Short mmCIF file of C-alpha atoms and ligand atoms in Angstrom, two decimals:
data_model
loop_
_atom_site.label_atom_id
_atom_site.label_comp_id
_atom_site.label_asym_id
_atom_site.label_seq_id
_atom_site.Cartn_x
_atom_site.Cartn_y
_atom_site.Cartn_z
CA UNK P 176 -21.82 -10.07 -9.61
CA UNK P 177 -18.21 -11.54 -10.36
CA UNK P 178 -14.65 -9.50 -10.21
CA UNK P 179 -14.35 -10.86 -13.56
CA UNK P 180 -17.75 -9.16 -15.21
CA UNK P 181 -17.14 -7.59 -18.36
CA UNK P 182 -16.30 -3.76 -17.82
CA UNK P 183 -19.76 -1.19 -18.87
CA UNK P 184 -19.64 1.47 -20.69
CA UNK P 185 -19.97 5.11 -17.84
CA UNK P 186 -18.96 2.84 -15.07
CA UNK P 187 -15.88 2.74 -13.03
CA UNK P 188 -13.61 -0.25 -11.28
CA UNK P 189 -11.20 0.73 -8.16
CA UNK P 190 -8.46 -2.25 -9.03
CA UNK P 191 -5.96 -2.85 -6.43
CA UNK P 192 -2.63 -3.54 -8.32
CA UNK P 193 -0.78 -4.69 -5.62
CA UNK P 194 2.59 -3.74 -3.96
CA UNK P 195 4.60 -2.92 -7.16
CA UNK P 196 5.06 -6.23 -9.08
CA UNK P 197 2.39 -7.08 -12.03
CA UNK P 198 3.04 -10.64 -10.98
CA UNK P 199 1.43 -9.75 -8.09
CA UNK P 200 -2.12 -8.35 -9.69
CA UNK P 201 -5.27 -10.11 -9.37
CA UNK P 202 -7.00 -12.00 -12.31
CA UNK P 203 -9.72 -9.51 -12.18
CA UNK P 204 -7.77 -6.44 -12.12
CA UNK P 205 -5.89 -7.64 -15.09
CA UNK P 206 -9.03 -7.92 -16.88
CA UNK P 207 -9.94 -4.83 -16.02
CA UNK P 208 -6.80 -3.11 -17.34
CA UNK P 209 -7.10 -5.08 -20.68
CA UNK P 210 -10.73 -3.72 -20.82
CA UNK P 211 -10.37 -0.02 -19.59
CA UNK P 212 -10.98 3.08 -22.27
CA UNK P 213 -9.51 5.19 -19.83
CA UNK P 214 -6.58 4.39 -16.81
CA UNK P 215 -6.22 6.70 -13.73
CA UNK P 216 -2.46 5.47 -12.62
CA UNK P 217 -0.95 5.68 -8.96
CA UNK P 218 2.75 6.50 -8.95
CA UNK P 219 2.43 3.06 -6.72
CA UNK P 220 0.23 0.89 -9.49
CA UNK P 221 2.32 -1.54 -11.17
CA UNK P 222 3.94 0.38 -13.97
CA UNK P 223 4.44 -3.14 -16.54
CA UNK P 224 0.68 -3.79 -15.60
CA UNK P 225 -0.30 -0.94 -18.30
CA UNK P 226 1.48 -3.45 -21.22
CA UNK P 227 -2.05 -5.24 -20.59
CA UNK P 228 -3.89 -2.38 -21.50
CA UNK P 229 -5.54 -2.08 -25.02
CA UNK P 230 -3.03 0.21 -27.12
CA UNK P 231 -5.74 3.10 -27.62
CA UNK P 232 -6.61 3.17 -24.24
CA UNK P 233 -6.18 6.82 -22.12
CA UNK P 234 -3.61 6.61 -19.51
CA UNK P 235 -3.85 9.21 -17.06
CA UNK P 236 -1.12 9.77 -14.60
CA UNK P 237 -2.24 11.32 -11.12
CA UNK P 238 0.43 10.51 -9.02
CA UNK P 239 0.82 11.99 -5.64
CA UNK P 240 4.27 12.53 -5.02
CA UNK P 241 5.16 13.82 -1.74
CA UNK P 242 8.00 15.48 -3.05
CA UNK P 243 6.98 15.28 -6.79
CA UNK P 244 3.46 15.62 -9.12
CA UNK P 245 1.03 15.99 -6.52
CA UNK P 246 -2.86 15.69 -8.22
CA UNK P 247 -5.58 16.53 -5.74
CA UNK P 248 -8.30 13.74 -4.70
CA UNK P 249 -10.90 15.78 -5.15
CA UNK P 250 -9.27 16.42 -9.03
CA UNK P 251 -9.22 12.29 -9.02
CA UNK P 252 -12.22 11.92 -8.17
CA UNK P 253 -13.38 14.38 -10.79
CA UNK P 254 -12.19 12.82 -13.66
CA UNK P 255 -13.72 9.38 -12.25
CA UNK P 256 -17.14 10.65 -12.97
CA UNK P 257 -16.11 13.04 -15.85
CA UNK P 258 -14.46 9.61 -17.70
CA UNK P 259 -17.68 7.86 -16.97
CA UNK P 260 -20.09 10.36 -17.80
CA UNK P 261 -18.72 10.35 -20.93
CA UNK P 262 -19.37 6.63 -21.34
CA UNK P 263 -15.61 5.64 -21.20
CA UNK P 264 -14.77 2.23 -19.42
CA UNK P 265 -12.89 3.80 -16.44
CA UNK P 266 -9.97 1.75 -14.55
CA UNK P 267 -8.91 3.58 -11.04
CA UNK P 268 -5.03 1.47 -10.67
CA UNK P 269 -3.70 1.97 -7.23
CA UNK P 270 -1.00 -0.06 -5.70
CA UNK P 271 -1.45 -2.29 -2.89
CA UNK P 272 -5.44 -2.76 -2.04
CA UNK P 273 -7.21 0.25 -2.26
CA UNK P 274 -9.00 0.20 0.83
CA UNK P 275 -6.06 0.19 3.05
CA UNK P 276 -4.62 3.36 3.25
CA UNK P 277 -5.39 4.11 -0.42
CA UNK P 278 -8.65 6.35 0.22
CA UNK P 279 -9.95 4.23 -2.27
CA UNK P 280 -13.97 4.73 -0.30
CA UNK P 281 -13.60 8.38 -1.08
CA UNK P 282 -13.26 7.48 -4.95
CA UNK P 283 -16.24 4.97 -4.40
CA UNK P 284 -18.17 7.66 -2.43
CA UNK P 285 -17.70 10.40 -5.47
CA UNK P 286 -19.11 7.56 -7.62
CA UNK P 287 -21.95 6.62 -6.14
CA UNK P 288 -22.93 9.96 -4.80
CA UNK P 289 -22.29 10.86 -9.21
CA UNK P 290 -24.53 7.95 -9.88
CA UNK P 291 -21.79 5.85 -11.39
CA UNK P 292 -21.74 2.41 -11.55
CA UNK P 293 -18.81 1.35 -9.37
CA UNK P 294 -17.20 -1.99 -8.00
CA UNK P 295 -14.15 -2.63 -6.45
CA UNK P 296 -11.26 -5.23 -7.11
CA UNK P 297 -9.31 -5.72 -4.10
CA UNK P 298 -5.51 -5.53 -4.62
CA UNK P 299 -2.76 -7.54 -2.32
CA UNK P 300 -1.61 -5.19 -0.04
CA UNK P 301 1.53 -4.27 0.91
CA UNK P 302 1.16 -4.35 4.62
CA UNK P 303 1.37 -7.97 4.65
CA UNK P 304 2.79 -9.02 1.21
CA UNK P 305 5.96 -6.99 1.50
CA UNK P 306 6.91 -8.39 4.90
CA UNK P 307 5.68 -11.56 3.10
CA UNK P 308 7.97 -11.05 0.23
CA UNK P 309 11.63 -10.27 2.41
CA UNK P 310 10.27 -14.09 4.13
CA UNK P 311 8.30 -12.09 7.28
CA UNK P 312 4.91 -13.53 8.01
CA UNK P 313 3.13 -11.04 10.15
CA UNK P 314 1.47 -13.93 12.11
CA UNK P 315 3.16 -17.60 12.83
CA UNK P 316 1.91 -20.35 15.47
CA UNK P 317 2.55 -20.12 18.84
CA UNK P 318 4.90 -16.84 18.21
CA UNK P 319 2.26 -14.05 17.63
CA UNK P 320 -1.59 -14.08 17.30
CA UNK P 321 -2.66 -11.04 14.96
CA UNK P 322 -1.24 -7.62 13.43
CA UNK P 323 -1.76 -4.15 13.84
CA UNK P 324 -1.19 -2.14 10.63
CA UNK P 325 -0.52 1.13 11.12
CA UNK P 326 0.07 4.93 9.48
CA UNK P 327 3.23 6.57 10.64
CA UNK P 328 2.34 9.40 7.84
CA UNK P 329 1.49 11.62 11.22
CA UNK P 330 4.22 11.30 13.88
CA UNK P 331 2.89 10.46 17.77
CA UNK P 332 1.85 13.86 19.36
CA UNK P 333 0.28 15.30 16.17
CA UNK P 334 -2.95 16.57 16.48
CA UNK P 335 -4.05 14.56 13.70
CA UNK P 336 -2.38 11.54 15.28
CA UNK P 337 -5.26 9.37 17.27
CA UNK P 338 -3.19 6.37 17.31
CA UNK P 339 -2.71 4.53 20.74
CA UNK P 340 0.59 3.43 21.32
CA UNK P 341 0.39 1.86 24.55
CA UNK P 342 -2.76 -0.11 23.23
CA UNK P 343 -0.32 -1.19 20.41
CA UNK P 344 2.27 -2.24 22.55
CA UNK P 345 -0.04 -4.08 25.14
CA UNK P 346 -1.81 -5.89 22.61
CA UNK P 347 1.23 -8.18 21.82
CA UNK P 348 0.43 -8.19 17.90
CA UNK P 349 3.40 -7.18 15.13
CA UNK P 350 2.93 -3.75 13.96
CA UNK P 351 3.60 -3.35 10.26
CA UNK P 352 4.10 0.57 9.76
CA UNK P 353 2.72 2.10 6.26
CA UNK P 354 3.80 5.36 5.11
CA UNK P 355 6.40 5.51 8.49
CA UNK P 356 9.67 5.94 7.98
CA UNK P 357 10.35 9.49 7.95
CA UNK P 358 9.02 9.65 11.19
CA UNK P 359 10.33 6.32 12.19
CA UNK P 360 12.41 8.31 15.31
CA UNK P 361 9.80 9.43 16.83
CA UNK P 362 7.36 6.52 16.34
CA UNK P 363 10.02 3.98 17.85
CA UNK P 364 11.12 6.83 21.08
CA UNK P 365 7.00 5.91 21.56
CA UNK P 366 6.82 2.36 21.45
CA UNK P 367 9.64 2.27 23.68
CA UNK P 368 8.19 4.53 26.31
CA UNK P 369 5.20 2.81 26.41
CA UNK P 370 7.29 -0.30 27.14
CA UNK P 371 8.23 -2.01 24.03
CA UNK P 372 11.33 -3.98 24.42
CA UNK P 373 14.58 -2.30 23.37
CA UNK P 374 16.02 -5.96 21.61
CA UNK P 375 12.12 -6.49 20.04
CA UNK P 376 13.28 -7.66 16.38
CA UNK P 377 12.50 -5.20 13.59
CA UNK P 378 13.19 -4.96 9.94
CA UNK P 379 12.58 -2.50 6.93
CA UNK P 380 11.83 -3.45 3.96
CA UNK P 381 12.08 -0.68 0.91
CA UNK P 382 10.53 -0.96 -2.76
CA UNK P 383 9.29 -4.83 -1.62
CA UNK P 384 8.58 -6.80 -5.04
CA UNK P 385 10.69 -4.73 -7.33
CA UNK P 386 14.01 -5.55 -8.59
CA UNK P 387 16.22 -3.66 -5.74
CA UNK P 388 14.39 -4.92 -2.85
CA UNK P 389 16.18 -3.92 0.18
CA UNK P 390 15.56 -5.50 3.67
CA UNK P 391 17.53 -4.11 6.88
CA UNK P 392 17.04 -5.65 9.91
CA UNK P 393 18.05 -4.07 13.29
CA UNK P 394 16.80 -4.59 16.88
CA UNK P 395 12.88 -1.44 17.64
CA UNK P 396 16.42 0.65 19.44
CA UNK P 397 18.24 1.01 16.26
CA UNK P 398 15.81 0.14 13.63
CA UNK P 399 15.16 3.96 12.95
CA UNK P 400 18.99 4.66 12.43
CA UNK P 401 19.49 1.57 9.71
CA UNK P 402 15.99 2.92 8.07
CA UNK P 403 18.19 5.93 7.42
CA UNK P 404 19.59 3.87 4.07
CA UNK P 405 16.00 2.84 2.41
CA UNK P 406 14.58 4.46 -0.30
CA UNK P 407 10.58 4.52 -0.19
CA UNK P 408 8.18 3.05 -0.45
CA UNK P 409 9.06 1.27 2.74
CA UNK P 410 7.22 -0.75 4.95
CA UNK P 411 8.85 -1.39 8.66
CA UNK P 412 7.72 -4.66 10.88
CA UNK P 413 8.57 -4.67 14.45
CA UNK P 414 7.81 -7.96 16.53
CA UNK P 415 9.29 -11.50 17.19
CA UNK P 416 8.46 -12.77 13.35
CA UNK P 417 10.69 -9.75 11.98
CA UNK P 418 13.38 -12.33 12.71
CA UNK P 419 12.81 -14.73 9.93
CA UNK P 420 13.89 -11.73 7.53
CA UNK P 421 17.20 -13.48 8.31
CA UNK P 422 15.71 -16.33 7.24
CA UNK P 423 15.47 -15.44 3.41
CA UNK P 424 17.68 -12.89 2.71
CA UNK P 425 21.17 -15.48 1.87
CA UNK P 426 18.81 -17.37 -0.71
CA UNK P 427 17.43 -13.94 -1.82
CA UNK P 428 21.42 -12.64 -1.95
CA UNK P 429 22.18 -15.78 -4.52
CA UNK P 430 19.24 -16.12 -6.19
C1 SAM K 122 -0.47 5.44 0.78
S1 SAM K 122 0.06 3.89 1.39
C2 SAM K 122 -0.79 2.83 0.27
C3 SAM K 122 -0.86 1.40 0.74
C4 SAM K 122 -1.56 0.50 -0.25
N1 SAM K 122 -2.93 0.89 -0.40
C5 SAM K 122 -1.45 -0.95 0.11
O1 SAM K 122 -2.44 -1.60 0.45
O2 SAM K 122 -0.35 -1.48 0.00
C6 SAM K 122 1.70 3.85 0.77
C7 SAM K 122 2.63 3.02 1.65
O3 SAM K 122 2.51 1.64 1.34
C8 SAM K 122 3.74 1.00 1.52
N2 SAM K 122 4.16 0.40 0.24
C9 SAM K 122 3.43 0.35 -0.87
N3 SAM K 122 4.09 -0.33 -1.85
C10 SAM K 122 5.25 -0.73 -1.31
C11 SAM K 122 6.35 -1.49 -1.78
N4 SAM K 122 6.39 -1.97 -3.02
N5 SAM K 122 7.39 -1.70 -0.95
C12 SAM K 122 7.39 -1.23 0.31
N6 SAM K 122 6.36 -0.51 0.83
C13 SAM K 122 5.31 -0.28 0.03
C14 SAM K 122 4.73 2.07 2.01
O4 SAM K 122 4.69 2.07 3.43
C15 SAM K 122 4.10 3.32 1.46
O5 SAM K 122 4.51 4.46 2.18
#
């Protein structure tokens, strides 16, 4: 079975749209939009993706604004199987991939356990193509060997919080932090007690792929304090490769 299979009738397709950009959608996910009877739409899905959709096709918003519309997963995952049971060509748009912090096996769960035909479309995430995009690669030879992505949506010391910080820090990978910087002052106060070096390069980088990309660079100390300007979504990278944000950014400035 292909990504590019023609879309049934009662069955559903999780498409990762990617970090924000339409450029940035797969083949397969476009050709899912431009099938779809009915579109459930992140607030993080690439808005100019929906042009691709047919013009009679059902485009349901269910954002999850933190601040904002907030619609239930359990109510997403609802109208999944309701659209499908009612033999409508169902397109799930998320941003990023899906399956990285986009609780996009829940949605596949409530399908399968519905009976619902279901495949996935795997989107480009943002954990690696918005470094990627302000000129950070989260890996480069003979600098750094791997990446940890992480959630900073729970600060260090919440219950809920099971990350381990001085694993992070000993394993000698960049950490790319999702969902982190409200709580960027607290998850930085860890890395540095756990030994992280004070000068380790770090850099922010706010609504990657869209017009007003912003990248701020500061040293893990400070990094926090300069993440104070972003606007989300923002994804922060902390490690030796955060340095080649410097890099980019002058052709970025006149280009
Ligand atoms: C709930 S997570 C979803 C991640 C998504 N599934 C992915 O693979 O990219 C949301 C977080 O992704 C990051 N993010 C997503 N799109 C972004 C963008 N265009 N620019 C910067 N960060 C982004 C931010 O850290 C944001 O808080």
């Amino acid at each position: 079975m292909g990504t590019l299979e023609t879309l049934r009738p009662g069955s559903v397709v999780l498409v990762g749209g990617g970090p924000g950009d339409a450029g940035l959608m797969t083949v397969a996910g476009r050709a899912a939009v431009e099938q779809a009877d009915v579109l459930l739409v992140d607030h993080l899905a690439p808005a100019d993706a929906l042009a691709w959709a047919r013009p009679d096709a059902q485009v349901v918003d269910v954002a999850k604004l933190p601040r904002g519309t907030f619609t239930p997963q359990e109510r997403i995952n609802e109208l999944l199987v309701t659209h499908a049971r009612a033999g409508h060509r169902v397109v799930r748009l998320k941003g990023g991939d899906g399956f990285v912090f986009g609780r996009g096996m829940e949605e596949l769960l409530a399908c399968t356990e519905a009976g619902i035909p279901v495949r996935v479309v795997p989107g480009v995430s943002s954990s690696v193509a918005v470094p990627a995009l302000a000129g950070i690669p989260v890996t480069h030879r003979g600098l750094v060997q791997g990446f940890s992505v992480i959630s900073g949506h729970v600060p260090p010391g919440h219950p809920d919080n099971r990350l381990d910080y001085a694993g992070l820090v000993a394993s000698r990978t960049t950490l790319v932090v999702l969902m982190g910087v409200k709580h960027l002052p607290e998850i930085t106060a860890e890395l540095l007690a756990h030994g992280l070096d004070a000068d380790t390069p770090a850099a922010v980088v706010a609504r990657g792929g869209h017009p007003d990309q912003q990248v701020h660079s500061a040293p893990l100390a400070d990094i926090a304090t300069v993440a104070l300007a972003t606007v989300a979504p923002a994804v922060t990278v902390i490690g030796e490769v955060a340095r080649f944000a410097a890099v980019l950014a002058p052709l970025q400035e006149t280009h």
